[in-house]
Short mmCIF file of C-alpha atoms in Angstrom, two decimals:
data_model
loop_
_atom_site.label_atom_id
_atom_site.label_comp_id
_atom_site.label_asym_id
_atom_site.label_seq_id
_atom_site.Cartn_x
_atom_site.Cartn_y
_atom_site.Cartn_z
CA MET A 213 -144.29 57.14 124.92
CA GLN A 214 -140.52 57.35 124.44
CA LYS A 215 -138.88 60.47 125.92
CA ARG A 216 -137.09 62.86 123.53
CA ARG A 217 -133.86 64.76 124.38
CA CYS A 218 -133.83 68.43 123.61
CA TRP A 219 -130.03 69.05 123.76
CA ASN A 220 -129.53 69.64 120.05
CA LEU A 221 -132.51 71.97 119.43
CA ARG A 222 -132.45 75.77 119.46
CA PRO A 223 -130.36 77.64 122.00
CA LEU A 224 -133.15 78.17 124.50
CA ALA A 225 -133.99 74.48 124.41
CA ALA A 226 -130.32 73.69 124.93
CA LEU A 227 -130.56 75.41 128.26
CA GLY A 228 -133.42 73.22 129.27
CA LEU A 229 -136.22 75.62 128.25
CA CYS A 230 -138.28 73.06 126.33
CA ALA A 231 -141.11 70.60 126.92
CA TRP A 232 -140.69 66.93 126.19
CA ALA A 233 -143.18 64.89 124.22
CA LEU A 234 -146.71 65.15 125.49
CA GLY A 235 -147.48 62.37 127.75
CA ALA A 236 -143.94 61.65 128.94
CA GLN A 237 -143.85 60.63 132.56
CA ALA A 238 -142.50 63.34 134.89
CA VAL A 239 -139.51 62.63 137.09
CA ASP A 240 -138.70 64.24 140.42
CA ILE A 241 -135.23 65.73 141.11
CA THR A 242 -134.22 66.73 144.61
CA VAL A 243 -131.97 69.73 144.98
CA ALA A 244 -129.98 70.14 148.24
CA THR A 245 -128.93 73.81 148.86
CA VAL A 246 -128.01 76.33 151.48
CA ASN A 247 -130.53 78.84 152.90
CA ASN A 248 -128.85 81.90 151.47
CA ARG A 249 -130.99 84.56 149.79
CA GLN A 250 -129.84 83.71 146.28
CA MET A 251 -130.79 80.06 146.75
CA ILE A 252 -134.15 80.93 148.19
CA GLU A 253 -134.85 83.05 145.14
CA MET A 254 -133.70 80.19 142.88
CA GLN A 255 -136.32 77.92 144.64
CA LYS A 256 -139.04 80.51 143.96
CA LEU A 257 -138.05 80.96 140.35
CA SER A 258 -137.80 77.20 139.64
CA THR A 259 -141.50 77.30 138.68
CA HIS A 260 -140.29 78.86 135.45
CA PHE A 261 -138.09 75.81 134.89
CA GLU A 262 -140.96 73.45 135.62
CA LYS A 263 -143.31 75.23 133.24
CA ALA A 264 -140.73 74.95 130.46
CA ASN A 265 -139.95 71.39 131.45
CA PRO A 266 -143.25 69.74 132.42
CA ASP A 267 -141.60 66.36 132.55
CA ILE A 268 -139.50 67.46 135.60
CA ARG A 269 -140.60 68.38 139.16
CA VAL A 270 -138.09 70.03 141.41
CA LYS A 271 -138.12 69.17 145.08
CA TRP A 272 -136.02 71.11 147.63
CA THR A 273 -134.03 70.38 150.73
CA THR A 274 -132.79 73.66 152.16
CA MET A 275 -130.45 73.85 155.17
CA GLU A 276 -128.06 76.00 157.19
CA GLU A 277 -124.56 75.92 155.69
CA ALA A 278 -123.01 73.63 158.33
CA ASP A 279 -125.93 71.20 158.05
CA LEU A 280 -125.79 71.24 154.28
CA ARG A 281 -122.06 70.35 154.23
CA GLN A 282 -122.69 67.37 156.57
CA ARG A 283 -125.80 66.01 154.82
CA VAL A 284 -124.41 66.38 151.34
CA SER A 285 -120.97 65.00 152.23
CA ALA A 286 -122.52 61.93 153.83
CA ASP A 287 -124.87 61.30 150.93
CA VAL A 288 -122.29 61.79 148.15
CA THR A 289 -119.44 59.86 149.79
CA ASN A 290 -121.76 56.95 150.70
CA LYS A 291 -123.44 57.04 147.29
CA GLY A 292 -126.83 57.40 149.02
CA GLY A 293 -128.62 58.80 145.97
CA HIS A 294 -130.99 60.98 148.01
CA PHE A 295 -130.04 64.16 146.01
CA ASP A 296 -129.85 64.71 142.22
CA VAL A 297 -128.38 68.20 142.52
CA VAL A 298 -126.13 69.31 145.42
CA THR A 299 -124.78 72.76 146.32
CA ILE A 300 -121.04 72.50 146.90
CA GLY A 301 -118.02 74.73 146.44
CA MET A 302 -114.46 75.08 145.13
CA TYR A 303 -113.14 72.92 147.93
CA GLU A 304 -115.23 69.85 147.45
CA THR A 305 -115.53 69.84 143.65
CA PRO A 306 -112.07 68.74 142.44
CA ILE A 307 -111.58 66.38 145.42
CA TRP A 308 -114.92 64.63 144.86
CA ALA A 309 -114.49 64.60 141.07
CA ALA A 310 -111.10 62.83 141.45
CA LYS A 311 -112.82 60.16 143.56
CA GLY A 312 -115.56 59.60 140.88
CA TRP A 313 -118.33 60.95 143.16
CA LEU A 314 -119.59 63.60 140.68
CA ARG A 315 -120.88 63.53 137.16
CA GLU A 316 -119.26 65.83 134.69
CA ILE A 317 -121.20 68.94 133.70
CA MET A 318 -121.72 68.76 129.95
CA PRO A 319 -122.40 72.42 128.83
CA THR A 320 -124.06 73.05 125.56
CA ASP A 321 -122.81 75.72 123.15
CA ALA A 322 -125.66 77.99 124.22
CA TYR A 323 -124.47 77.72 127.81
CA ASN A 324 -121.36 79.74 126.87
CA VAL A 325 -118.92 78.06 129.29
CA LYS A 326 -116.13 80.42 128.06
CA ASP A 327 -118.03 83.27 129.76
CA LEU A 328 -117.39 81.79 133.26
CA ILE A 329 -114.76 83.70 135.27
CA PRO A 330 -111.54 81.81 134.68
CA THR A 331 -110.51 81.44 138.37
CA VAL A 332 -114.03 80.21 139.21
CA ARG A 333 -114.14 77.76 136.35
CA ASP A 334 -110.70 76.44 137.21
CA GLY A 335 -111.73 75.96 140.86
CA LEU A 336 -114.68 73.87 139.82
CA SER A 337 -112.78 71.65 137.34
CA TYR A 338 -110.78 68.52 137.54
CA ASN A 339 -108.42 67.55 134.71
CA LYS A 340 -109.85 70.62 132.88
CA ARG A 341 -113.32 69.19 132.96
CA LEU A 342 -116.17 71.03 134.65
CA TYR A 343 -117.76 69.09 137.52
CA ALA A 344 -119.94 71.80 139.11
CA ALA A 345 -121.54 74.88 137.54
CA PRO A 346 -121.16 78.16 139.47
CA PHE A 347 -124.43 79.59 140.80
CA TYR A 348 -122.77 82.57 142.34
CA GLY A 349 -119.18 83.42 143.14
CA GLU A 350 -117.66 85.69 145.79
CA GLY A 351 -114.55 87.22 147.22
CA SER A 352 -114.54 88.94 150.57
CA MET A 353 -114.78 92.68 151.30
CA THR A 354 -115.27 95.27 154.00
CA MET A 355 -118.75 96.68 154.39
CA TYR A 356 -119.30 99.70 156.64
CA ARG A 357 -121.70 102.40 157.59
CA SER A 358 -120.70 105.64 155.83
CA ASP A 359 -122.85 107.80 158.14
CA LEU A 360 -121.20 106.37 161.25
CA PHE A 361 -117.72 106.98 159.77
CA GLU A 362 -118.66 110.54 158.86
CA LYS A 363 -120.08 111.24 162.24
CA ALA A 364 -116.87 109.96 163.91
CA GLY A 365 -114.71 111.94 161.46
CA ILE A 366 -112.93 108.86 160.10
CA SER A 367 -112.40 107.28 156.75
CA ILE A 368 -110.70 104.28 155.19
CA ASN A 369 -109.20 103.82 151.75
CA ASN A 370 -110.12 101.02 149.30
CA ARG A 371 -107.62 98.61 150.87
CA PRO A 372 -107.84 99.20 154.63
CA THR A 373 -105.58 97.52 157.19
CA TRP A 374 -106.86 95.50 160.06
CA GLU A 375 -105.43 98.07 162.47
CA GLN A 376 -107.54 100.81 160.73
CA ILE A 377 -110.58 98.55 161.04
CA ARG A 378 -109.91 98.08 164.75
CA ASP A 379 -109.47 101.80 165.32
CA ALA A 380 -112.63 102.64 163.41
CA ALA A 381 -114.63 99.97 165.21
CA ALA A 382 -113.49 101.46 168.59
CA LYS A 383 -114.77 104.92 167.59
CA ILE A 384 -118.18 103.80 166.32
CA HIS A 385 -118.89 101.16 168.92
CA ASN A 386 -122.05 102.28 170.81
CA PRO A 387 -123.82 99.32 172.39
CA ALA A 388 -126.03 101.61 174.39
CA ALA A 389 -127.51 102.78 171.09
CA GLY A 390 -127.67 99.16 169.73
CA ILE A 391 -124.68 99.66 167.43
CA TYR A 392 -121.64 97.39 167.60
CA GLY A 393 -118.32 98.43 166.10
CA ILE A 394 -117.81 95.21 164.03
CA CYS A 395 -119.43 91.91 163.19
CA LEU A 396 -117.40 88.91 162.14
CA ARG A 397 -118.06 85.22 161.84
CA GLY A 398 -117.79 83.46 165.15
CA ARG A 399 -119.59 80.12 164.60
CA ALA A 400 -117.19 77.18 164.40
CA GLY A 401 -116.72 75.48 161.06
CA TRP A 402 -114.23 75.24 158.16
CA GLY A 403 -116.62 77.27 156.06
CA ASP A 404 -117.82 79.51 158.91
CA ASN A 405 -115.27 81.12 161.19
CA MET A 406 -112.30 79.58 159.49
CA ALA A 407 -113.14 81.07 156.13
CA LEU A 408 -112.46 84.49 157.64
CA LEU A 409 -109.63 83.43 159.96
CA SER A 410 -107.67 81.67 157.26
CA THR A 411 -107.52 84.94 155.33
CA MET A 412 -106.52 86.81 158.48
CA VAL A 413 -103.74 84.35 159.11
CA ASN A 414 -102.64 84.70 155.48
CA THR A 415 -102.40 88.47 155.60
CA PHE A 416 -100.66 88.37 159.02
CA GLY A 417 -97.96 86.35 157.22
CA GLY A 418 -98.99 82.82 158.25
CA GLN A 419 -100.14 79.61 156.61
CA TRP A 420 -101.60 76.27 157.54
CA PHE A 421 -98.63 74.05 156.58
CA ASP A 422 -94.93 74.45 155.68
CA MET A 423 -93.52 72.72 152.64
CA GLY A 424 -93.07 69.58 154.63
CA TRP A 425 -96.77 69.53 155.53
CA ARG A 426 -96.01 70.32 159.17
CA PRO A 427 -98.84 72.32 160.81
CA GLN A 428 -97.94 75.97 161.59
CA ILE A 429 -100.81 76.62 164.03
CA GLN A 430 -98.52 77.73 166.87
CA SER A 431 -96.51 80.10 164.74
CA SER A 432 -96.31 83.77 165.51
CA PRO A 433 -98.58 84.89 162.61
CA TRP A 434 -101.30 82.51 163.85
CA LYS A 435 -101.03 83.85 167.41
CA ASP A 436 -101.02 87.43 166.18
CA ALA A 437 -104.06 86.91 163.89
CA ILE A 438 -106.18 84.97 166.23
CA SER A 439 -105.39 87.19 169.23
CA PHE A 440 -106.24 90.27 167.16
CA TYR A 441 -109.53 88.64 166.09
CA VAL A 442 -110.60 87.57 169.62
CA GLN A 443 -109.75 90.97 171.10
CA LEU A 444 -111.50 92.77 168.29
CA LEU A 445 -114.76 90.88 168.69
CA THR A 446 -114.67 90.81 172.50
CA LYS A 447 -114.27 94.60 172.71
CA TYR A 448 -116.39 95.81 169.83
CA GLY A 449 -118.52 92.93 168.55
CA PRO A 450 -122.14 92.00 169.34
CA PRO A 451 -123.11 89.73 172.25
CA ASN A 452 -122.74 85.98 171.64
CA ALA A 453 -120.67 86.58 168.56
CA MET A 454 -119.53 82.97 168.62
CA ALA A 455 -122.97 81.93 167.39
CA ASN A 456 -123.00 84.20 164.38
CA SER A 457 -121.98 83.36 160.77
CA PHE A 458 -122.90 84.84 157.44
CA ASN A 459 -126.75 85.04 157.64
CA GLU A 460 -126.78 86.22 161.27
CA ASN A 461 -124.36 89.02 160.60
CA LEU A 462 -126.12 89.92 157.42
CA ASP A 463 -129.33 90.45 159.39
CA LEU A 464 -127.50 92.41 162.09
CA PHE A 465 -125.92 94.72 159.58
CA ALA A 466 -129.12 95.17 157.58
CA GLN A 467 -130.91 96.19 160.83
CA GLY A 468 -128.36 98.91 161.37
CA LYS A 469 -126.63 97.16 164.31
CA CYS A 470 -123.17 96.73 162.85
CA GLY A 471 -120.80 99.50 161.93
CA ILE A 472 -118.32 97.26 160.06
CA TRP A 473 -118.63 93.77 158.62
CA VAL A 474 -115.92 91.85 156.75
CA ASP A 475 -117.40 88.97 154.83
CA ALA A 476 -118.50 87.72 151.46
CA THR A 477 -119.04 90.09 148.50
CA SER A 478 -122.29 88.18 147.79
CA ALA A 479 -123.82 90.22 150.69
CA GLY A 480 -123.65 93.36 148.62
CA GLY A 481 -126.93 92.91 146.72
CA ALA A 482 -128.89 92.39 149.94
CA LEU A 483 -127.30 95.37 151.76
CA ILE A 484 -128.22 97.87 149.11
CA ASP A 485 -131.77 96.64 148.77
CA PRO A 486 -134.02 99.05 150.75
CA LYS A 487 -136.69 96.33 150.98
CA PHE A 488 -134.27 94.25 153.09
CA SER A 489 -131.71 96.66 154.54
CA LYS A 490 -132.49 99.70 156.75
CA VAL A 491 -129.07 101.09 155.94
CA ALA A 492 -129.22 100.45 152.11
CA HIS A 493 -128.22 104.03 151.19
CA LEU A 494 -125.62 104.29 153.97
CA THR A 495 -123.53 101.22 153.19
CA ALA A 496 -120.10 101.59 151.59
CA PHE A 497 -117.63 98.98 150.38
CA SER A 498 -113.88 98.45 150.37
CA LEU A 499 -111.61 95.47 149.80
CA ALA A 500 -110.79 92.99 152.58
CA PRO A 501 -108.35 94.32 155.20
CA THR A 502 -104.65 93.51 155.11
CA ALA A 503 -101.89 93.30 157.73
CA VAL A 504 -98.21 92.46 156.79
CA THR A 505 -99.00 91.27 153.23
CA ASN A 506 -101.85 91.59 150.66
CA LYS A 507 -101.47 87.91 149.83
CA GLY A 508 -104.53 85.86 150.75
CA ALA A 509 -106.26 88.78 152.47
CA GLY A 510 -109.52 88.06 150.68
CA TRP A 511 -111.04 84.72 149.96
CA LEU A 512 -112.30 83.18 146.72
CA TRP A 513 -115.31 80.96 146.66
CA ALA A 514 -118.19 79.85 144.47
CA TRP A 515 -121.38 78.14 145.49
CA ALA A 516 -122.00 75.74 142.64
CA LEU A 517 -124.48 73.09 141.52
CA ALA A 518 -123.19 69.58 141.03
CA ILE A 519 -124.71 66.21 140.14
CA PRO A 520 -123.68 63.25 142.33
CA ALA A 521 -122.68 60.09 140.56
CA SER A 522 -125.47 58.37 142.50
CA SER A 523 -128.21 60.53 141.01
CA LYS A 524 -130.95 58.42 139.50
CA ASN A 525 -132.14 61.28 137.22
CA ALA A 526 -128.94 62.68 135.93
CA ASP A 527 -130.26 63.90 132.57
CA ALA A 528 -132.99 65.91 134.25
CA ALA A 529 -130.46 67.20 136.76
CA GLN A 530 -128.18 68.34 133.96
CA ARG A 531 -130.96 70.35 132.44
CA PHE A 532 -131.76 71.99 135.81
CA VAL A 533 -128.13 72.83 136.62
CA GLN A 534 -127.60 74.48 133.25
CA TRP A 535 -130.84 76.47 133.54
CA ALA A 536 -130.05 77.74 137.07
CA THR A 537 -126.55 78.83 136.17
CA SER A 538 -127.23 80.22 132.68
CA GLU A 539 -127.22 83.82 131.38
CA PRO A 540 -131.07 83.62 130.81
CA TYR A 541 -131.48 82.78 134.54
CA LEU A 542 -129.48 85.83 135.45
CA ARG A 543 -131.72 87.97 133.30
CA LEU A 544 -134.78 86.36 134.89
CA VAL A 545 -133.57 87.37 138.36
CA ALA A 546 -132.82 90.91 137.13
CA ASP A 547 -136.24 91.24 135.56
CA THR A 548 -137.90 89.95 138.73
CA ASN A 549 -135.93 91.61 141.45
CA GLY A 550 -133.68 94.17 139.87
CA TRP A 551 -130.12 94.09 138.50
CA ALA A 552 -128.39 94.35 141.87
CA ALA A 553 -130.09 91.04 142.92
CA MET A 554 -128.38 89.05 140.09
CA PRO A 555 -126.21 86.13 141.37
CA SER A 556 -122.85 87.66 140.52
CA GLY A 557 -119.30 86.45 140.57
CA THR A 558 -119.76 83.75 137.92
CA ARG A 559 -119.72 85.26 134.48
CA LEU A 560 -117.50 87.92 132.88
CA SER A 561 -120.49 89.35 130.99
CA THR A 562 -122.12 90.32 134.34
CA TYR A 563 -119.53 93.00 134.87
CA GLN A 564 -119.95 94.27 131.28
CA ARG A 565 -123.59 95.08 131.85
CA SER A 566 -124.08 98.77 132.44
CA GLU A 567 -127.31 98.16 134.29
CA PHE A 568 -125.54 95.99 136.83
CA ILE A 569 -122.62 98.27 137.29
CA LYS A 570 -124.79 101.35 137.80
CA THR A 571 -127.15 99.66 140.24
CA ALA A 572 -124.71 97.45 142.21
CA ARG A 573 -122.37 99.80 144.06
CA PHE A 574 -120.31 96.84 145.26
CA ALA A 575 -119.78 95.49 141.72
CA MET A 576 -116.22 96.79 141.13
CA THR A 577 -115.07 95.96 144.63
CA GLU A 578 -116.31 92.37 144.06
CA ALA A 579 -114.70 92.12 140.64
CA ILE A 580 -111.36 93.33 142.01
CA ALA A 581 -111.54 90.97 144.98
CA MET A 582 -112.25 87.97 142.78
CA VAL A 583 -109.63 88.75 140.15
CA THR A 584 -106.86 89.42 142.68
CA ALA A 585 -107.49 86.37 144.85
CA ASN A 586 -104.99 83.69 143.83
CA PRO A 587 -105.47 80.21 145.33
CA ARG A 588 -102.08 79.17 144.00
CA ASP A 589 -100.19 81.96 145.66
CA ALA A 590 -102.15 82.94 148.81
CA THR A 591 -99.40 82.94 151.46
CA GLU A 592 -96.34 85.05 152.14
CA GLY A 593 -94.12 81.89 152.55
CA LYS A 594 -94.11 78.98 150.17
CA ALA A 595 -96.91 76.48 150.85
CA PRO A 596 -97.53 72.97 149.45
CA TYR A 597 -101.23 73.45 148.92
CA VAL A 598 -103.69 75.30 146.76
CA GLY A 599 -106.44 77.45 148.36
CA VAL A 600 -106.93 80.81 149.95
CA GLN A 601 -109.36 80.19 152.86
CA PHE A 602 -109.05 76.43 152.68
CA VAL A 603 -106.44 73.74 151.88
CA ALA A 604 -107.35 71.63 148.96
CA ILE A 605 -106.79 68.21 150.56
CA PRO A 606 -109.48 65.75 151.75
CA GLU A 607 -108.42 66.02 155.39
CA PHE A 608 -109.01 69.81 155.57
CA GLN A 609 -112.70 69.53 156.35
CA ASP A 610 -111.91 67.80 159.63
CA ILE A 611 -108.90 70.00 160.29
CA GLY A 612 -110.94 73.17 159.72
CA GLU A 613 -113.74 71.91 161.90
CA LEU A 614 -111.57 71.08 164.91
CA THR A 615 -109.57 74.29 164.62
CA GLY A 616 -112.68 76.43 164.32
CA ALA A 617 -114.10 74.79 167.44
CA GLU A 618 -111.01 75.51 169.48
CA ILE A 619 -110.96 79.18 168.35
CA ARG A 620 -114.63 79.54 169.05
CA ASP A 621 -114.06 78.42 172.62
CA ALA A 622 -111.26 81.01 172.94
CA LEU A 623 -113.66 83.68 171.71
CA ALA A 624 -116.21 82.50 174.25
CA GLY A 625 -113.56 82.88 177.05
CA LYS A 626 -113.44 79.09 177.75
CA GLN A 627 -109.74 78.95 177.05
CA THR A 628 -106.90 81.21 176.04
CA VAL A 629 -105.74 81.71 172.39
CA ASP A 630 -102.48 79.89 173.17
CA GLN A 631 -104.46 76.92 174.57
CA ALA A 632 -106.69 76.85 171.52
CA LEU A 633 -103.76 76.87 169.06
CA GLN A 634 -101.82 74.27 171.05
CA LYS A 635 -104.72 71.88 171.03
CA ALA A 636 -105.37 72.45 167.31
CA GLN A 637 -101.70 71.94 166.49
CA THR A 638 -101.54 68.64 168.34
CA ARG A 639 -104.74 67.28 166.80
CA ILE A 640 -103.80 68.38 163.26
CA GLU A 641 -100.37 66.71 163.62
CA GLN A 642 -102.25 63.48 164.49
CA VAL A 643 -104.45 63.81 161.47
CA MET A 644 -101.50 64.48 159.13
CA ARG A 645 -99.55 61.46 160.56
CA VAL A 646 -102.49 59.13 160.12
CA ALA A 647 -103.00 60.42 156.57
CA GLY A 648 -99.34 59.88 155.76
CA TYR A 649 -98.26 63.47 155.17
CA ILE A 650 -95.74 63.53 157.98
CA LYS A 651 -93.91 60.85 160.02
#
């Protein structure tokens, strides 16, 4: 029996909530995603999609963030066709779209693409066409234990400085009681430790490249930022901090073992959930810390769903992507797990919902963080690139990986900060010469 499209039917059908003709042969689509809480929930709720779309079966490949980036990059760039839907971000999307590696997302009227937060939509577009649909977006913020701050007689305002964060961490650090002053990303990777460290370098007045694309890794702002970071985690961080990234620090904070954590706003929903967090009612939120400038102090990111050009089931993939990033999906999550569990940071309407604002104490901090982050003006000095916590050039993935590895080794005490930055500077210069940016 011939399959029938449902794109021009009623609004719910346009979001993929329809069944095809009885007897149509089902197809399998494979979704590659990261093992964050929001994605695990999407996997659970995908049974709703399958019930409404009995001609589609969804299979899952779920990985750690670093593993996901490697697997997906290899498959998409080599046109392997193993995945029909991939979870990527604002770095990969425009670069891969320009190379023809992604299929354009074709939103229906019911999808309401104009509701997407403009900075997020822009970051997932190429030539003003959408190539990935945002599943959740995030800035970065400061999360801290209000009870520990009160006990220590300290407070911070809504835009703390890194010096204030250091001083607070020193006062609440109590490893004998199993409480560490601060938790920060230490695991090496352009999307792991370098996501945080790029924002620290920005706010300390530095940048990755000057206007001639010459690396600035040995500049004073880089040395100041990375030295501050290493000393902070060495003195007041948890053991083996170099192994921790988002999920590990999320668990540590939720178990009451971190006094301060600077990371993604997307952690907010989990940290105020008493079913997950032991300190749900004690967690407070502020914007990401600053140093000499506010520019680039907090990052801007969106985990998004894209369809590789090599997908063999692109029509079915389109239907799934639009279902999983739609307003009805957000309501499904809210009905299932509560308003604070909604994947936020994607739609303007999310922050117009009184239920969400009242329940999610982090909502306004997140909204401010995302609105004020400007990828086109994220550094104190002029820079030739777009991006807050990354540089939007194809070579950055390798550059970020090698720099992150050197700084991880400095954090582990295997080398000094100066040695780490000198090695990174030399290797990045080599990469930029080979790529033709500098002579």
